[in-house]
């Protein structure tokens, strides 16, 4: 047996471990101090009751002879796929067929698995900084990666590659910068992909945080995108499903990849949990929508006060409008970890060093509005007194 040699090219996943280690070491040396965590990359608000009830009812059905179920369709139940088409896309003026929607256990899995639809020698372009899964799965597949820097200097808008690129990963709104591509900026990418026969893998995990009218809720709002884009969506950050596990991926037939992805899922994926799919279905009920709206409102308000608070203190901040994340430039030209250590030692506030999301994240840190509102308020007080 020979191991996959590409795995030796992966960078150590040190970011969150290093944060945990440095925080634990500081706490051990200062046991009486309260550490405030503003680095949270996971939802913190509980699920709306109607979603919990849907899961309880689904579980009860499985315990009764008349309502018991076995395997469901590999691509997800039709009632959920049809609801996605009618409730998530039709209102945007986007027409999809239910068999172009594939229910899965979350964006993380699909973002990784999609990579196997493409030939080994495809080139890859990835916005930088961003969610680490795109680069890591491309390295595992042995593909060459070109990084597209997103910096304050270019307004966090990646430049189109000069040469032909086959696979392009975009995340809009972006994690970690919290910044967005507008409809006209995204159109340049769709046009580029059509001209170069590229495929765009479009991660819309934070779509539900969008508030500005010129930011598209789906890449399919752009003409011709159904030929060149796969859109990956998740109930994780919108409905608080990071533990429930449910999301979906849209593979339009016009990409020429829909039959391949169906074949892949039927062979390697035996379907998403019935309970999780019933929970996803409950997000579309009036009570589900209202509960999710209320949770998102808490995150938005927190993001707003965090961003304006940091701005008032004099920090250079970005994002936080269509995203729970605020991207902050380290003062005095410091690198990400120097700023992290400074905040930890001087005011016991934890952020996420930007360099952990890619080379272009160096010199920035990420603050998160998934942190509890009272924790954010207290952290701002301490930062003001620095
Ligand atoms: C959280 C996150 C995901 C993963 O979502 P799951 O559906 O929970 O796997 C995907 N992309 C980005 C950018 C994220 O931040």
Short mmCIF file of C-alpha atoms and ligand atoms in Angstrom, two decimals:
data_model
loop_
_atom_site.label_atom_id
_atom_site.label_comp_id
_atom_site.label_asym_id
_atom_site.label_seq_id
_atom_site.Cartn_x
_atom_site.Cartn_y
_atom_site.Cartn_z
CA UNK A 1 0.00 0.00 0.00
CA UNK A 2 1.18 3.48 -0.89
CA UNK A 3 -0.42 6.35 0.97
CA UNK A 4 -1.90 9.28 -0.94
CA UNK A 5 1.26 11.42 -1.21
CA UNK A 6 -0.75 14.61 -1.59
CA UNK A 7 -1.60 14.54 2.12
CA UNK A 8 2.05 15.29 2.91
CA UNK A 9 1.55 18.63 1.11
CA UNK A 10 -1.21 19.74 3.52
CA UNK A 11 -0.35 22.52 5.93
CA UNK A 12 -0.65 21.71 9.61
CA UNK A 13 -4.15 22.62 10.92
CA UNK A 14 -2.68 24.63 13.73
CA UNK A 15 -4.98 27.68 13.88
CA UNK A 16 -7.67 26.64 16.36
CA UNK A 17 -5.34 24.40 18.34
CA UNK A 18 -2.85 27.26 18.70
CA UNK A 19 -5.62 29.63 19.86
CA UNK A 20 -6.79 27.06 22.41
CA UNK A 21 -3.22 26.43 23.63
CA UNK A 22 -2.32 30.12 24.01
CA UNK A 23 -5.64 30.85 25.73
CA UNK A 24 -5.26 27.91 28.13
CA UNK A 25 -1.67 28.90 28.99
CA UNK A 26 -2.76 32.47 29.74
CA UNK A 27 -5.71 31.31 31.86
CA UNK A 28 -3.49 28.92 33.83
CA UNK A 29 -1.12 31.78 34.64
CA UNK A 30 -4.00 34.15 35.50
CA UNK A 31 -6.74 31.95 36.99
CA UNK A 32 -8.76 34.90 38.39
CA UNK A 33 -9.22 36.70 35.05
CA UNK A 34 -12.28 36.30 32.80
CA UNK A 35 -11.45 35.62 29.18
CA UNK A 36 -13.94 36.92 26.59
CA UNK A 37 -14.21 34.94 23.36
CA UNK A 38 -14.89 36.97 20.22
CA UNK A 39 -13.50 34.33 17.90
CA UNK A 40 -16.58 32.07 17.85
CA UNK A 41 -17.08 30.52 14.38
CA UNK A 42 -20.19 28.56 15.32
CA UNK A 43 -23.82 29.53 15.93
CA UNK A 44 -24.84 30.05 19.56
CA UNK A 45 -28.63 30.70 19.52
CA UNK A 46 -30.93 27.73 20.27
CA UNK A 47 -33.19 26.25 17.56
CA UNK A 48 -36.73 27.62 17.24
CA UNK A 49 -39.23 25.27 19.01
CA UNK A 50 -41.07 24.34 15.77
CA UNK A 51 -37.82 22.84 14.40
CA UNK A 52 -37.21 20.85 17.58
CA UNK A 53 -40.82 19.58 17.45
CA UNK A 54 -40.35 18.52 13.81
CA UNK A 55 -37.35 16.40 14.82
CA UNK A 56 -39.21 14.90 17.79
CA UNK A 57 -42.14 14.00 15.57
CA UNK A 58 -39.85 12.53 12.90
CA UNK A 59 -38.11 10.40 15.53
CA UNK A 60 -41.49 9.25 16.89
CA UNK A 61 -42.60 8.24 13.36
CA UNK A 62 -39.59 5.97 13.08
CA UNK A 63 -40.72 4.19 16.26
CA UNK A 64 -44.18 3.25 14.98
CA UNK A 65 -44.93 0.36 12.58
CA UNK A 66 -47.23 2.43 10.33
CA UNK A 67 -44.87 5.37 9.93
CA UNK A 68 -41.49 3.67 10.10
CA UNK A 69 -39.12 4.43 7.18
CA UNK A 70 -35.93 2.93 5.88
CA UNK A 71 -33.55 4.49 3.35
CA UNK A 72 -34.75 7.64 1.68
CA UNK A 73 -33.69 8.86 -1.77
CA UNK A 74 -29.91 9.45 -1.99
CA UNK A 75 -30.53 12.95 -3.38
CA UNK A 76 -33.01 13.86 -0.61
CA UNK A 77 -36.79 13.74 -0.26
CA UNK A 78 -38.70 15.35 -3.07
CA UNK A 79 -40.83 17.43 -0.63
CA UNK A 80 -37.68 19.20 0.58
CA UNK A 81 -36.06 19.61 -2.87
CA UNK A 82 -39.30 21.04 -4.27
CA UNK A 83 -39.60 23.40 -1.30
CA UNK A 84 -36.03 24.64 -1.88
CA UNK A 85 -36.87 25.37 -5.54
CA UNK A 86 -40.14 27.12 -4.66
CA UNK A 87 -39.17 28.96 -1.45
CA UNK A 88 -35.45 29.70 -1.83
CA UNK A 89 -35.06 30.22 -5.60
CA UNK A 90 -38.40 31.12 -7.25
CA UNK A 91 -38.69 34.39 -5.23
CA UNK A 92 -35.27 35.41 -6.67
CA UNK A 93 -36.54 34.84 -10.21
CA UNK A 94 -34.33 31.73 -10.47
CA UNK A 95 -35.92 28.71 -12.16
CA UNK A 96 -34.52 25.33 -11.16
CA UNK A 97 -35.85 21.77 -11.37
CA UNK A 98 -36.18 19.79 -8.14
CA UNK A 99 -33.73 17.19 -9.51
CA UNK A 100 -31.03 19.87 -9.72
CA UNK A 101 -31.12 20.19 -5.91
CA UNK A 102 -29.26 17.59 -3.82
CA UNK A 103 -29.87 17.43 -0.07
CA UNK A 104 -26.78 16.61 1.96
CA UNK A 105 -25.39 16.62 5.49
CA UNK A 106 -23.94 20.11 5.19
CA UNK A 107 -21.79 22.31 3.00
CA UNK A 108 -18.52 20.97 4.41
CA UNK A 109 -18.99 17.48 2.94
CA UNK A 110 -20.23 18.62 -0.46
CA UNK A 111 -17.49 21.24 -0.87
CA UNK A 112 -14.96 18.48 -0.35
CA UNK A 113 -16.69 15.79 -2.41
CA UNK A 114 -17.43 17.93 -5.48
CA UNK A 115 -13.72 17.99 -6.18
CA UNK A 116 -13.86 14.41 -7.49
CA UNK A 117 -16.07 15.38 -10.46
CA UNK A 118 -13.09 17.07 -12.11
CA UNK A 119 -10.01 15.75 -13.84
CA UNK A 120 -6.83 15.66 -11.81
CA UNK A 121 -4.91 18.17 -13.94
CA UNK A 122 -7.43 21.00 -13.61
CA UNK A 123 -6.06 24.27 -12.25
CA UNK A 124 -7.75 25.82 -9.22
CA UNK A 125 -8.22 29.45 -8.16
CA UNK A 126 -9.24 30.24 -4.59
CA UNK A 127 -9.99 33.57 -2.95
CA UNK A 128 -7.55 34.34 -0.13
CA UNK A 129 -8.19 34.58 2.78
CA UNK A 130 -11.05 32.11 3.02
CA UNK A 131 -12.56 29.00 4.56
CA UNK A 132 -9.70 26.43 4.55
CA UNK A 133 -11.66 23.48 3.06
CA UNK A 134 -11.34 24.63 -0.58
CA UNK A 135 -7.55 24.70 -0.51
CA UNK A 136 -7.21 21.56 1.60
CA UNK A 137 -9.44 19.42 -0.64
CA UNK A 138 -7.59 20.73 -3.71
CA UNK A 139 -4.26 19.78 -2.13
CA UNK A 140 -5.61 16.32 -1.24
CA UNK A 141 -6.57 15.92 -4.91
CA UNK A 142 -3.07 16.97 -5.98
CA UNK A 143 -4.18 20.09 -7.85
CA UNK A 144 -2.19 23.24 -8.38
CA UNK A 145 -3.73 26.25 -6.61
CA UNK A 146 -3.57 29.90 -7.50
CA UNK A 147 -4.60 32.21 -4.65
CA UNK A 148 -6.53 35.39 -5.41
CA UNK A 149 -5.63 38.00 -2.77
CA UNK A 150 -8.53 39.89 -1.19
CA UNK A 151 -7.13 42.85 0.71
CA UNK A 152 -8.29 46.27 1.86
CA UNK A 153 -6.20 47.63 -1.04
CA UNK A 154 -8.46 45.96 -3.65
CA UNK A 155 -11.66 46.36 -1.65
CA UNK A 156 -11.59 42.58 -0.95
CA UNK A 157 -12.62 41.97 -4.56
CA UNK A 158 -10.46 39.29 -6.21
CA UNK A 159 -8.91 40.10 -9.58
CA UNK A 160 -9.79 37.84 -12.53
CA UNK A 161 -6.90 35.48 -13.34
CA UNK A 162 -4.86 36.47 -16.39
CA UNK A 163 -4.54 32.86 -17.52
CA UNK A 164 -7.26 30.23 -17.92
CA UNK A 165 -8.35 28.62 -14.64
CA UNK A 166 -10.58 25.54 -14.55
CA UNK A 167 -12.08 25.47 -11.06
CA UNK A 168 -12.86 28.65 -9.11
CA UNK A 169 -13.97 28.75 -5.48
CA UNK A 170 -15.91 31.82 -4.38
CA UNK A 171 -17.47 32.42 -0.96
CA UNK A 172 -20.06 35.20 -0.83
CA UNK A 173 -20.46 36.71 1.75
CA UNK A 174 -16.93 35.66 2.57
CA UNK A 175 -15.73 33.93 5.71
CA UNK A 176 -13.50 35.30 7.33
CA UNK A 177 -13.53 38.85 5.91
CA UNK A 178 -17.32 39.33 6.11
CA UNK A 179 -17.08 41.25 2.83
CA UNK A 180 -19.25 40.70 -0.26
CA UNK A 181 -19.22 40.66 -4.03
CA UNK A 182 -22.02 42.70 -5.59
CA UNK A 183 -24.11 41.53 -8.54
CA UNK A 184 -21.91 43.38 -11.06
CA UNK A 185 -18.68 42.09 -9.48
CA UNK A 186 -19.99 38.52 -9.53
CA UNK A 187 -21.11 38.89 -13.16
CA UNK A 188 -17.45 39.37 -14.18
CA UNK A 189 -16.71 35.92 -12.74
CA UNK A 190 -19.68 34.27 -14.45
CA UNK A 191 -18.63 35.83 -17.76
CA UNK A 192 -15.02 34.73 -17.19
CA UNK A 193 -16.15 31.16 -16.45
CA UNK A 194 -18.33 31.06 -19.57
CA UNK A 195 -15.50 32.36 -21.76
CA UNK A 196 -12.96 29.92 -20.29
CA UNK A 197 -15.20 26.84 -19.77
CA UNK A 198 -14.44 27.00 -16.04
CA UNK A 199 -16.66 25.87 -13.19
CA UNK A 200 -17.41 28.13 -10.21
CA UNK A 201 -18.03 26.44 -6.87
CA UNK A 202 -20.05 29.07 -5.07
CA UNK A 203 -20.28 28.79 -1.27
CA UNK A 204 -23.34 30.72 -0.09
CA UNK A 205 -23.28 29.49 3.53
CA UNK A 206 -23.90 33.06 4.81
CA UNK A 207 -26.59 34.01 2.28
CA UNK A 208 -29.18 34.58 5.01
CA UNK A 209 -27.07 37.39 6.51
CA UNK A 210 -27.30 39.52 3.33
CA UNK A 211 -29.06 42.86 3.82
CA UNK A 212 -27.72 45.11 1.03
CA UNK A 213 -29.84 45.10 -2.15
CA UNK A 214 -26.94 44.93 -4.63
CA UNK A 215 -25.58 41.68 -3.12
CA UNK A 216 -27.03 38.62 -4.89
CA UNK A 217 -28.65 35.88 -2.76
CA UNK A 218 -27.72 33.27 -5.36
CA UNK A 219 -25.15 33.15 -8.16
CA UNK A 220 -28.02 32.07 -10.42
CA UNK A 221 -29.35 35.62 -10.30
CA UNK A 222 -26.58 36.30 -12.84
CA UNK A 223 -27.49 35.45 -16.46
CA UNK A 224 -25.79 32.31 -17.72
CA UNK A 225 -24.61 31.17 -14.27
CA UNK A 226 -26.54 27.89 -14.55
CA UNK A 227 -24.03 26.81 -17.21
CA UNK A 228 -20.96 27.41 -15.06
CA UNK A 229 -21.81 27.36 -11.36
CA UNK A 230 -22.52 24.88 -8.59
CA UNK A 231 -24.06 26.55 -5.54
CA UNK A 232 -23.50 25.11 -2.06
CA UNK A 233 -25.94 26.11 0.69
CA UNK A 234 -26.35 25.11 4.30
CA UNK A 235 -28.91 25.43 7.08
CA UNK A 236 -25.98 25.63 9.52
CA UNK A 237 -25.38 29.36 9.81
CA UNK A 238 -28.88 30.45 8.72
CA UNK A 239 -31.03 28.19 10.92
CA UNK A 240 -28.47 27.11 13.53
CA UNK A 241 -28.05 23.55 12.14
CA UNK A 242 -24.32 23.05 12.81
CA UNK A 243 -25.20 20.09 15.06
CA UNK A 244 -28.33 18.93 13.15
CA UNK A 245 -26.36 18.65 9.83
CA UNK A 246 -28.32 19.54 6.71
CA UNK A 247 -27.62 21.55 3.59
CA UNK A 248 -28.00 21.32 -0.16
CA UNK A 249 -26.01 21.65 -3.35
CA UNK A 250 -27.46 22.86 -6.64
CA UNK A 251 -25.96 21.23 -9.72
CA UNK A 252 -27.85 22.62 -12.75
CA UNK A 253 -28.21 20.29 -15.75
CA UNK A 254 -26.73 23.06 -17.90
CA UNK A 255 -23.34 22.46 -16.22
CA UNK A 256 -23.28 18.96 -17.71
CA UNK A 257 -22.45 17.68 -14.21
CA UNK A 258 -25.90 16.90 -12.74
CA UNK A 259 -25.97 13.23 -13.84
CA UNK A 260 -22.40 12.72 -12.62
CA UNK A 261 -23.13 14.17 -9.19
CA UNK A 262 -26.30 12.04 -8.92
CA UNK A 263 -24.22 8.96 -9.80
CA UNK A 264 -21.59 9.95 -7.24
CA UNK A 265 -24.15 10.47 -4.47
CA UNK A 266 -26.00 7.21 -5.25
CA UNK A 267 -22.71 5.30 -5.01
CA UNK A 268 -21.01 7.01 -2.09
CA UNK A 269 -23.80 8.65 -0.06
CA UNK A 270 -26.88 6.85 1.20
CA UNK A 271 -28.91 9.95 1.91
CA UNK A 272 -29.42 12.56 4.60
CA UNK A 273 -31.11 11.64 7.88
CA UNK A 274 -34.94 11.77 7.68
CA UNK A 275 -34.94 13.63 10.99
CA UNK A 276 -32.57 16.31 9.68
CA UNK A 277 -34.62 16.72 6.50
CA UNK A 278 -37.83 17.15 8.54
CA UNK A 279 -35.98 19.79 10.60
CA UNK A 280 -34.96 21.57 7.37
CA UNK A 281 -38.57 21.43 6.17
CA UNK A 282 -39.69 23.13 9.41
CA UNK A 283 -37.45 26.14 8.64
CA UNK A 284 -39.97 27.07 5.91
CA UNK A 285 -43.01 27.19 8.23
CA UNK A 286 -44.17 30.64 9.46
CA UNK A 287 -42.96 29.84 13.02
CA UNK A 288 -39.67 28.49 11.68
CA UNK A 289 -39.08 31.58 9.57
CA UNK A 290 -39.94 33.88 12.47
CA UNK A 291 -37.62 32.03 14.88
CA UNK A 292 -34.75 32.14 12.41
CA UNK A 293 -35.38 35.82 11.65
CA UNK A 294 -35.26 36.62 15.37
CA UNK A 295 -31.96 34.74 15.83
CA UNK A 296 -30.40 36.42 12.78
CA UNK A 297 -31.55 39.78 14.16
CA UNK A 298 -29.59 39.15 17.38
CA UNK A 299 -26.44 38.29 15.39
CA UNK A 300 -26.93 41.34 13.13
CA UNK A 301 -27.39 43.73 16.04
CA UNK A 302 -24.33 42.27 17.73
CA UNK A 303 -22.29 42.60 14.51
CA UNK A 304 -23.41 46.21 14.12
CA UNK A 305 -22.48 47.26 17.67
CA UNK A 306 -19.21 45.32 17.51
CA UNK A 307 -18.23 46.95 14.22
CA UNK A 308 -19.19 50.49 15.21
CA UNK A 309 -17.58 50.02 18.62
CA UNK A 310 -14.28 48.93 17.05
CA UNK A 311 -14.51 51.81 14.55
CA UNK A 312 -15.11 54.34 17.34
CA UNK A 313 -11.99 53.11 19.13
CA UNK A 314 -10.07 53.77 15.92
CA UNK A 315 -9.63 50.32 14.41
CA UNK A 316 -9.80 49.79 10.65
CA UNK A 317 -12.70 47.34 10.18
CA UNK A 318 -14.50 45.68 7.27
CA UNK A 319 -17.47 43.33 6.76
CA UNK A 320 -20.09 42.87 9.48
CA UNK A 321 -22.99 44.18 7.35
CA UNK A 322 -23.97 41.09 5.34
CA UNK A 323 -22.08 38.75 7.62
CA UNK A 324 -21.58 37.91 11.31
CA UNK A 325 -17.83 38.48 10.85
CA UNK A 326 -15.82 41.66 11.25
CA UNK A 327 -12.36 41.82 9.71
CA UNK A 328 -10.02 44.13 11.58
CA UNK A 329 -6.59 45.32 10.56
CA UNK A 330 -3.97 44.92 13.28
CA UNK A 331 -2.72 48.35 14.43
CA UNK A 332 0.91 49.54 14.16
CA UNK A 333 1.59 47.18 11.23
CA UNK A 334 1.55 44.21 13.61
CA UNK A 335 1.08 40.69 12.28
CA UNK A 336 -2.05 38.70 13.17
CA UNK A 337 -0.54 36.74 16.07
CA UNK A 338 1.10 39.82 17.64
CA UNK A 339 -2.31 41.51 17.74
CA UNK A 340 -3.91 38.31 19.06
CA UNK A 341 -1.35 38.10 21.90
CA UNK A 342 -1.73 41.79 22.66
CA UNK A 343 -5.53 41.48 23.03
CA UNK A 344 -5.21 38.30 25.08
CA UNK A 345 -2.64 39.74 27.48
CA UNK A 346 -3.86 43.33 27.76
CA UNK A 347 -7.63 42.81 27.92
CA UNK A 348 -8.28 39.03 27.82
CA UNK A 349 -10.21 39.22 24.54
CA UNK A 350 -9.87 36.34 22.06
CA UNK A 351 -10.07 36.93 18.31
CA UNK A 352 -9.09 34.69 15.37
CA UNK A 353 -5.75 35.52 13.69
CA UNK A 354 -6.44 36.25 10.01
CA UNK A 355 -3.28 34.52 8.78
CA UNK A 356 -4.93 31.20 9.74
CA UNK A 357 -7.28 31.69 6.75
CA UNK A 358 -4.54 32.23 4.18
CA UNK A 359 -1.44 34.32 3.47
CA UNK A 360 -3.55 37.37 2.53
CA UNK A 361 -5.11 37.27 6.01
CA UNK A 362 -1.78 38.24 7.58
CA UNK A 363 -2.04 41.53 9.45
CA UNK A 364 -5.76 41.10 10.18
CA UNK A 365 -7.92 39.35 12.78
CA UNK A 366 -11.54 38.18 12.69
CA UNK A 367 -14.11 39.13 15.32
CA UNK A 368 -17.38 37.19 15.41
CA UNK A 369 -20.93 38.31 16.21
CA UNK A 370 -21.81 34.71 17.05
CA UNK A 371 -20.33 35.65 20.42
CA UNK A 372 -22.92 36.47 23.10
CA UNK A 373 -24.11 40.14 23.06
CA UNK A 374 -23.12 40.78 26.70
CA UNK A 375 -19.67 39.29 26.04
CA UNK A 376 -19.25 41.62 23.02
CA UNK A 377 -20.35 44.65 25.07
CA UNK A 378 -17.90 43.82 27.89
CA UNK A 379 -15.09 43.18 25.38
CA UNK A 380 -15.69 46.59 23.75
CA UNK A 381 -15.47 48.26 27.19
CA UNK A 382 -12.10 46.62 27.79
CA UNK A 383 -10.81 47.46 24.29
CA UNK A 384 -11.75 51.12 24.84
CA UNK A 385 -9.59 51.24 27.95
CA UNK A 386 -6.49 49.84 26.25
C1 LIG B 1 -19.58 27.02 8.38
C2 LIG B 1 -19.20 27.06 6.95
C3 LIG B 1 -19.46 25.98 6.09
C4 LIG B 1 -19.85 24.61 6.60
O1 LIG B 1 -21.13 24.46 6.85
P1 LIG B 1 -21.75 23.04 7.21
O2 LIG B 1 -22.98 23.05 6.40
O3 LIG B 1 -22.01 23.09 8.69
O4 LIG B 1 -20.82 21.94 6.84
C5 LIG B 1 -19.20 26.13 4.74
N1 LIG B 1 -18.66 27.24 4.26
C6 LIG B 1 -18.36 28.28 5.06
C7 LIG B 1 -17.74 29.47 4.46
C8 LIG B 1 -18.61 28.22 6.43
O5 LIG B 1 -18.25 29.22 7.22
#
